[in-house]
Short mmCIF file of C-alpha atoms in Angstrom, two decimals:
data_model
loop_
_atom_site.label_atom_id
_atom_site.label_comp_id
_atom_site.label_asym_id
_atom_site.label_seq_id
_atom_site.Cartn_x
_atom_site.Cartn_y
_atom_site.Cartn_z
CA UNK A 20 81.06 181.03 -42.29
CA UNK A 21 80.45 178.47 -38.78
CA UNK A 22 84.57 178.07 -38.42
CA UNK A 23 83.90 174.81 -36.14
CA UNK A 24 81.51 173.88 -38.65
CA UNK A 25 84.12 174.16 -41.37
CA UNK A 26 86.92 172.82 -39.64
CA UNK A 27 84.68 169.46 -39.66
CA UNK A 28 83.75 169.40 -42.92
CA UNK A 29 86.99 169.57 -44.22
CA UNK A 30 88.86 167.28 -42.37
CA UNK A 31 86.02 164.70 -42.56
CA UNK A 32 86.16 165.01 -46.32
CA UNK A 33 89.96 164.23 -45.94
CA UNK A 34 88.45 161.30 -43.66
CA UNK A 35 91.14 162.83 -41.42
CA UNK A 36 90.04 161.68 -37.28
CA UNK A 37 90.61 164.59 -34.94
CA UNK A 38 93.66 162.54 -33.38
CA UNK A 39 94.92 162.39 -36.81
CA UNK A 40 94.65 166.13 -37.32
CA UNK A 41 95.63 167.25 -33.93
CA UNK A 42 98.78 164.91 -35.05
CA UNK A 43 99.43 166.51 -37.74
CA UNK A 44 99.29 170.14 -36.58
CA UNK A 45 101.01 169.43 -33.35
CA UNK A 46 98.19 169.66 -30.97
CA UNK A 47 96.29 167.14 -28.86
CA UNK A 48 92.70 165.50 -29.88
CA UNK A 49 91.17 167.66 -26.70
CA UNK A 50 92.45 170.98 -28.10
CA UNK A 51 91.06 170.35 -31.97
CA UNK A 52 87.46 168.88 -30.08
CA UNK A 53 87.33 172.21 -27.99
CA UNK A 54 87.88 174.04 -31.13
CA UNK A 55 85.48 172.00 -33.39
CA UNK A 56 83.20 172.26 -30.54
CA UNK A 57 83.08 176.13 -30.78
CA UNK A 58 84.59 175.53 -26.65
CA UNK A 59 87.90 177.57 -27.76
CA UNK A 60 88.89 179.91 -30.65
CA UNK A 61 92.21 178.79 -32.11
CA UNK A 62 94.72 181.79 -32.96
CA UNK A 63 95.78 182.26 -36.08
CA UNK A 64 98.99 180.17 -36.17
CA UNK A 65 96.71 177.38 -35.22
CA UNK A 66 94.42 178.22 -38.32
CA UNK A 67 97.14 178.33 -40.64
CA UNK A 68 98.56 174.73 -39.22
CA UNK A 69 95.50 172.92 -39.37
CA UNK A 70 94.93 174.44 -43.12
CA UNK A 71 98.13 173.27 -43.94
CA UNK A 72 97.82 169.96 -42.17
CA UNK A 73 94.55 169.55 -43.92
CA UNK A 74 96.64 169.96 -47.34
CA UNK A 75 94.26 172.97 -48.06
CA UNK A 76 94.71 174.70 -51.28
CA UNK A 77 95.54 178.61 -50.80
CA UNK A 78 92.24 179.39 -51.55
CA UNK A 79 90.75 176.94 -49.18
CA UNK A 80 93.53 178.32 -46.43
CA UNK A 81 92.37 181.92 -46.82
CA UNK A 82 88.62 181.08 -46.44
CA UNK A 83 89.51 178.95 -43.21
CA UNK A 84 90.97 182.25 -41.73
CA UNK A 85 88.26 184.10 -42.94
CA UNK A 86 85.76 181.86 -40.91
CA UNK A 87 87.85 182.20 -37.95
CA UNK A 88 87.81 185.77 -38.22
CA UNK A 89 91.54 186.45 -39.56
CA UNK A 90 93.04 188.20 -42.31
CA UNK A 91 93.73 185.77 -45.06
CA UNK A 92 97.44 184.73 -45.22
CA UNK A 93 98.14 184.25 -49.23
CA UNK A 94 97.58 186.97 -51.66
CA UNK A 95 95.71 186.86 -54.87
CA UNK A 96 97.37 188.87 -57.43
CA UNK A 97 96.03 189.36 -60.87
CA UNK A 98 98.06 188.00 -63.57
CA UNK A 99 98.97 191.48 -65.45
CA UNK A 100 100.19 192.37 -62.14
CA UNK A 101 103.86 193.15 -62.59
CA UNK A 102 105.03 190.79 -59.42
CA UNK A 103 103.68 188.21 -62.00
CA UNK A 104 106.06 189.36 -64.72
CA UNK A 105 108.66 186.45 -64.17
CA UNK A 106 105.32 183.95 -64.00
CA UNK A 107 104.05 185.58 -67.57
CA UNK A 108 107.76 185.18 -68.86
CA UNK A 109 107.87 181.50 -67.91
CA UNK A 110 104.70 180.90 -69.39
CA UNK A 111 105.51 182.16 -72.72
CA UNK A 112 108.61 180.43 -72.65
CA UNK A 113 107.24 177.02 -72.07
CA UNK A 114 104.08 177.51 -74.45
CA UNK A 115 106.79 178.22 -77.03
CA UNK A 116 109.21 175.44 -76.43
CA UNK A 117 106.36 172.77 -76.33
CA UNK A 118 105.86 173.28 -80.34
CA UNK A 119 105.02 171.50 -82.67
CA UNK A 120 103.22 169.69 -79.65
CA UNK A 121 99.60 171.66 -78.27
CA UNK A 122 99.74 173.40 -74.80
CA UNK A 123 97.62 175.59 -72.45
CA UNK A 124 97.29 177.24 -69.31
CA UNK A 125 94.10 177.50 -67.42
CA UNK A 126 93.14 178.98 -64.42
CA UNK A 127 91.76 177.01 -60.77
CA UNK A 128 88.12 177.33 -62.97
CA UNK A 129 89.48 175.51 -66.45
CA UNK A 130 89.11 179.27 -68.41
CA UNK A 131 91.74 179.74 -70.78
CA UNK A 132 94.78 181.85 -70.12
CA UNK A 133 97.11 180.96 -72.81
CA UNK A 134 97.47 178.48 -75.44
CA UNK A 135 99.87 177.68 -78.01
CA UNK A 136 99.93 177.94 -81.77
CA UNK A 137 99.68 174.21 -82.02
CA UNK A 138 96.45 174.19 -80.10
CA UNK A 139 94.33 175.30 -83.11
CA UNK A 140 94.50 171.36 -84.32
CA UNK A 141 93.05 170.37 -80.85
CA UNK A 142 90.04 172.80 -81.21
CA UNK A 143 89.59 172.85 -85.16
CA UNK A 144 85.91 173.73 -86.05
CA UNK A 145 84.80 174.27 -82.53
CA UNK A 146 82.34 177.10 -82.34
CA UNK A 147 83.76 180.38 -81.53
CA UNK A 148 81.43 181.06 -78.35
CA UNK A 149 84.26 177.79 -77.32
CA UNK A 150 87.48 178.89 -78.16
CA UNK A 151 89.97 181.73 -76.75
CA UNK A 152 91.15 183.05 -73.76
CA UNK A 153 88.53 183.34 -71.12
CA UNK A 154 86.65 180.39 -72.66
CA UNK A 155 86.71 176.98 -70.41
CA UNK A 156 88.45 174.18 -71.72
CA UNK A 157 86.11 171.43 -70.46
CA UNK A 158 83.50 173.13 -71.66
CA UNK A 159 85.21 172.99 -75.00
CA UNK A 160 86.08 169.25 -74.47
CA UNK A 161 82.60 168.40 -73.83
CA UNK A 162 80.00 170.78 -75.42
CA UNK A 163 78.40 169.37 -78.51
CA UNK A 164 79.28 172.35 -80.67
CA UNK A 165 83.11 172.14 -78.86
CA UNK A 166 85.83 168.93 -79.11
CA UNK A 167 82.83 166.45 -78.67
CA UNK A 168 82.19 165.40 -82.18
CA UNK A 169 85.71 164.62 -83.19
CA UNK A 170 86.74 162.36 -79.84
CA UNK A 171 86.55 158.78 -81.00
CA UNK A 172 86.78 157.65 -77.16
CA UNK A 173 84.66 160.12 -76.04
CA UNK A 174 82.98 157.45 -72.67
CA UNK A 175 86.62 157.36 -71.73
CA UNK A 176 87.64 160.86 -72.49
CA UNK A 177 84.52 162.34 -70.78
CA UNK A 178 85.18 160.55 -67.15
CA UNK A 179 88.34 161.47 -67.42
CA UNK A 180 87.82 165.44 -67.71
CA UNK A 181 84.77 165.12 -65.22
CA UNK A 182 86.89 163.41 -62.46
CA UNK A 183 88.92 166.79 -62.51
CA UNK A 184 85.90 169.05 -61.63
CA UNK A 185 84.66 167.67 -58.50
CA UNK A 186 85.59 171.24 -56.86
CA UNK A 187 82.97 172.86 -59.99
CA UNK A 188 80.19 171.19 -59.12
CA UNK A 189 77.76 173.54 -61.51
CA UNK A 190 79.98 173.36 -64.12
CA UNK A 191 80.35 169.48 -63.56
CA UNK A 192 76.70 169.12 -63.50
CA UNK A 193 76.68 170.86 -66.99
CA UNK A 194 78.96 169.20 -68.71
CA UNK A 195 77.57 165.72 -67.45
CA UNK A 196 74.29 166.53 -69.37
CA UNK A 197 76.57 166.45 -72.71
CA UNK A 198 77.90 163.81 -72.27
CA UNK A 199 76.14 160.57 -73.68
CA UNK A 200 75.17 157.93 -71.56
CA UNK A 201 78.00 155.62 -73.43
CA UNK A 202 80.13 152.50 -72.23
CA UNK A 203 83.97 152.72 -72.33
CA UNK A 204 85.26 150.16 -75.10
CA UNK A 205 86.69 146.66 -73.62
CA UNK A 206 90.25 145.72 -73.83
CA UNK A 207 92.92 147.28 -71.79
CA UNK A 208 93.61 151.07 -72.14
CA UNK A 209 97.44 150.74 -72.08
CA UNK A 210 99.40 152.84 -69.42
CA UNK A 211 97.35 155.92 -69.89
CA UNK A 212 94.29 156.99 -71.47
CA UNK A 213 95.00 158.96 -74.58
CA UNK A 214 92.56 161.41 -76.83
CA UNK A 215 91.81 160.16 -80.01
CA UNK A 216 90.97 163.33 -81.94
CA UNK A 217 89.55 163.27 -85.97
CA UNK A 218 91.96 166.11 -86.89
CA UNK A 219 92.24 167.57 -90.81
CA UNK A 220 95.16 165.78 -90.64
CA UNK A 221 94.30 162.27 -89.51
CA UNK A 222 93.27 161.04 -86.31
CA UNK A 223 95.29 162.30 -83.22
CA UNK A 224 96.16 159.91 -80.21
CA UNK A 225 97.29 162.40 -77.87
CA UNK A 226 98.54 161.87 -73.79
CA UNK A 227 98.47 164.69 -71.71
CA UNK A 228 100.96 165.86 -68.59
CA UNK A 229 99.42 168.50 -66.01
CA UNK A 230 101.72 170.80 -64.46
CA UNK A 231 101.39 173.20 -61.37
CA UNK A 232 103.73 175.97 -59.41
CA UNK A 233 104.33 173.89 -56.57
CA UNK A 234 106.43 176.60 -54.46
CA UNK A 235 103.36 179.26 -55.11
CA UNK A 236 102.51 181.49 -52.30
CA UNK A 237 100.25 183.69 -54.24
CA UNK A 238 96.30 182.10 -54.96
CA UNK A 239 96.03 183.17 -58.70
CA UNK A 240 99.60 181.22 -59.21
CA UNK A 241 98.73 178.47 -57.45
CA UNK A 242 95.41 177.44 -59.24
CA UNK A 243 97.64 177.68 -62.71
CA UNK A 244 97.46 174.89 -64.57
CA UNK A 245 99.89 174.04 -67.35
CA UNK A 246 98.55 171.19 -69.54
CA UNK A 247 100.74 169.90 -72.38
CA UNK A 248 99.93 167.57 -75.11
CA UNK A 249 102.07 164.69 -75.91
CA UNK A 250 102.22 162.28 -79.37
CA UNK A 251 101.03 158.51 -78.16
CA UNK A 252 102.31 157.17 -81.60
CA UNK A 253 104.88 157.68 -84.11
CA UNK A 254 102.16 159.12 -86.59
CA UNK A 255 100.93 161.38 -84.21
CA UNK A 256 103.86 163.52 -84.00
CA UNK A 257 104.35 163.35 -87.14
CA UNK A 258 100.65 164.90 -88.09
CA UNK A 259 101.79 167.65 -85.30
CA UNK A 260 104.84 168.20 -87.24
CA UNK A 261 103.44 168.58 -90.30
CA UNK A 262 100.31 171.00 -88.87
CA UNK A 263 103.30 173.10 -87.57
CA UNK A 264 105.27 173.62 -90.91
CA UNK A 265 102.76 176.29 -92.54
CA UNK A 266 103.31 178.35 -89.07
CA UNK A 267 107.23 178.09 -89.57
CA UNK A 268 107.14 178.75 -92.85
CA UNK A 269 105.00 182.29 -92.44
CA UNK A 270 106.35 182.75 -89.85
CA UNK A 271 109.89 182.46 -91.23
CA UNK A 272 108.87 184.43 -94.00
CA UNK A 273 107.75 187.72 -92.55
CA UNK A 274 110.87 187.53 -90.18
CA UNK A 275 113.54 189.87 -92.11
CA UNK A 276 110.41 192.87 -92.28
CA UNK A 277 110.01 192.45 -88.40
CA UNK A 278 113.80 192.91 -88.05
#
């Protein structure tokens, strides 16, 4: 990788000006044009601050060093790896305590690392080349044989899940070709844009909260995505209730020959 080259592109993609940057990382506009220039070669603590003043993600940080011939800073553990253990435990724990309500965690590519019991009502009758860990989630949102056929606002549904992959540009570009050339319905869309899901048991209107590791130091915990699903009506959580009682009640009933 051209480091000055890179160093450009990313701060003019941030439509950052080099006195804005060389604000930001506490140098002057001379300094960052010499560097962007390829007229001086930064040292690494000026790497890492202009990655960090560029709001880089980890990844993004690492390959910046990378360019400008450095070790990368952040590590990029896999997730069985024991220093994950407390991650793996917290994971679990919120999956869990999210029920009767769906939940997942994906990785910075959308693939499935966890999911909930309650998630099997979200992808009901999807094709099993779609579903399960390692499978990606958009893919399963979008794909004709996947979540497709049973979102009633699928226009509105559809931008929504392909404004979140402008960083998977292939993977954007396929999913766009499922998606039909539809208008989203008139009328206001209320303070959020919900699913509506055709589920066995009734439609679903479902909102959806994203959340992230915001301390993370390590790559692989930092592209983590948490995404839980949320009732947008009464009858909604009462359908998720319901879907959840055959669980309890197996579960509840092979409890005393686990003990």
């Amino acid at each position: 990788m051209d480091f000055p080259r890179t160093l450009r592109e990313r701060r003019t993609r941030r439509h950052l000006s080099q006195l804005d940057l060389a604000l930001r990382a506490g140098t002057t506009q001379r300094h960052l044009s010499f560097i962007e220039s390829g007229r001086s070669v930064p040292g690494r603590n000026m790497v890492v601050r202009l990655a960090e003043s560029l709001e880089l993600t980890l990844r993004e940080r690492n390959e910046l060093l990378l360019a400008a011939g450095y070790a990368p800073a952040y590590p990029e553990s896999p997730l069985d790896d024991p220093v994950l253990a407390p991650v793996r435990t917290a994971i679990d724990h919120i999956l869990r305590g999210h029920l009767p309500y769906p939940a997942l965690v994906v990785d910075g590519g959308g693939d499935l690392i966890a999911a909930n019991a309650a998630f099997d009502l979200i992808s009901e009758g999807a094709a099993p080349h779609l579903v399960g860990e390692g499978t990606n989630i958009y893919r399963l949102a979008l794909h004709p044989d996947g979540m497709a056929p049973r979102i009633l606002n699928l226009a509105e549904w559809a931008r929504h899940v392909l404004a979140r992959l402008g960083h998977l540009e292939e993977l954007r570009s396929e999913l766009t070709g499922y998606v039909p050339d539809l208008e989203p319905s008139a009328g206001s869309l209320g303070f959020a844009v919900p699913l509506r899901l055709r589920s066995s048991y009734g439609e679903l209107r479902l909102m959806t909260t994203v959340t992230t590791f915001a301390t993370a130091v390590d790559v692989t915990l930092a592209e983590l995505k948490l995404e839980a699903f949320l009732p947008a009506d009464p009858e909604t959580a009462q359908a998720l209730s319901a879907a959840a009682e055959p669980t309890a009640s197996t579960a509840a009933g092979q409890a005393p020959g686990n003990m």
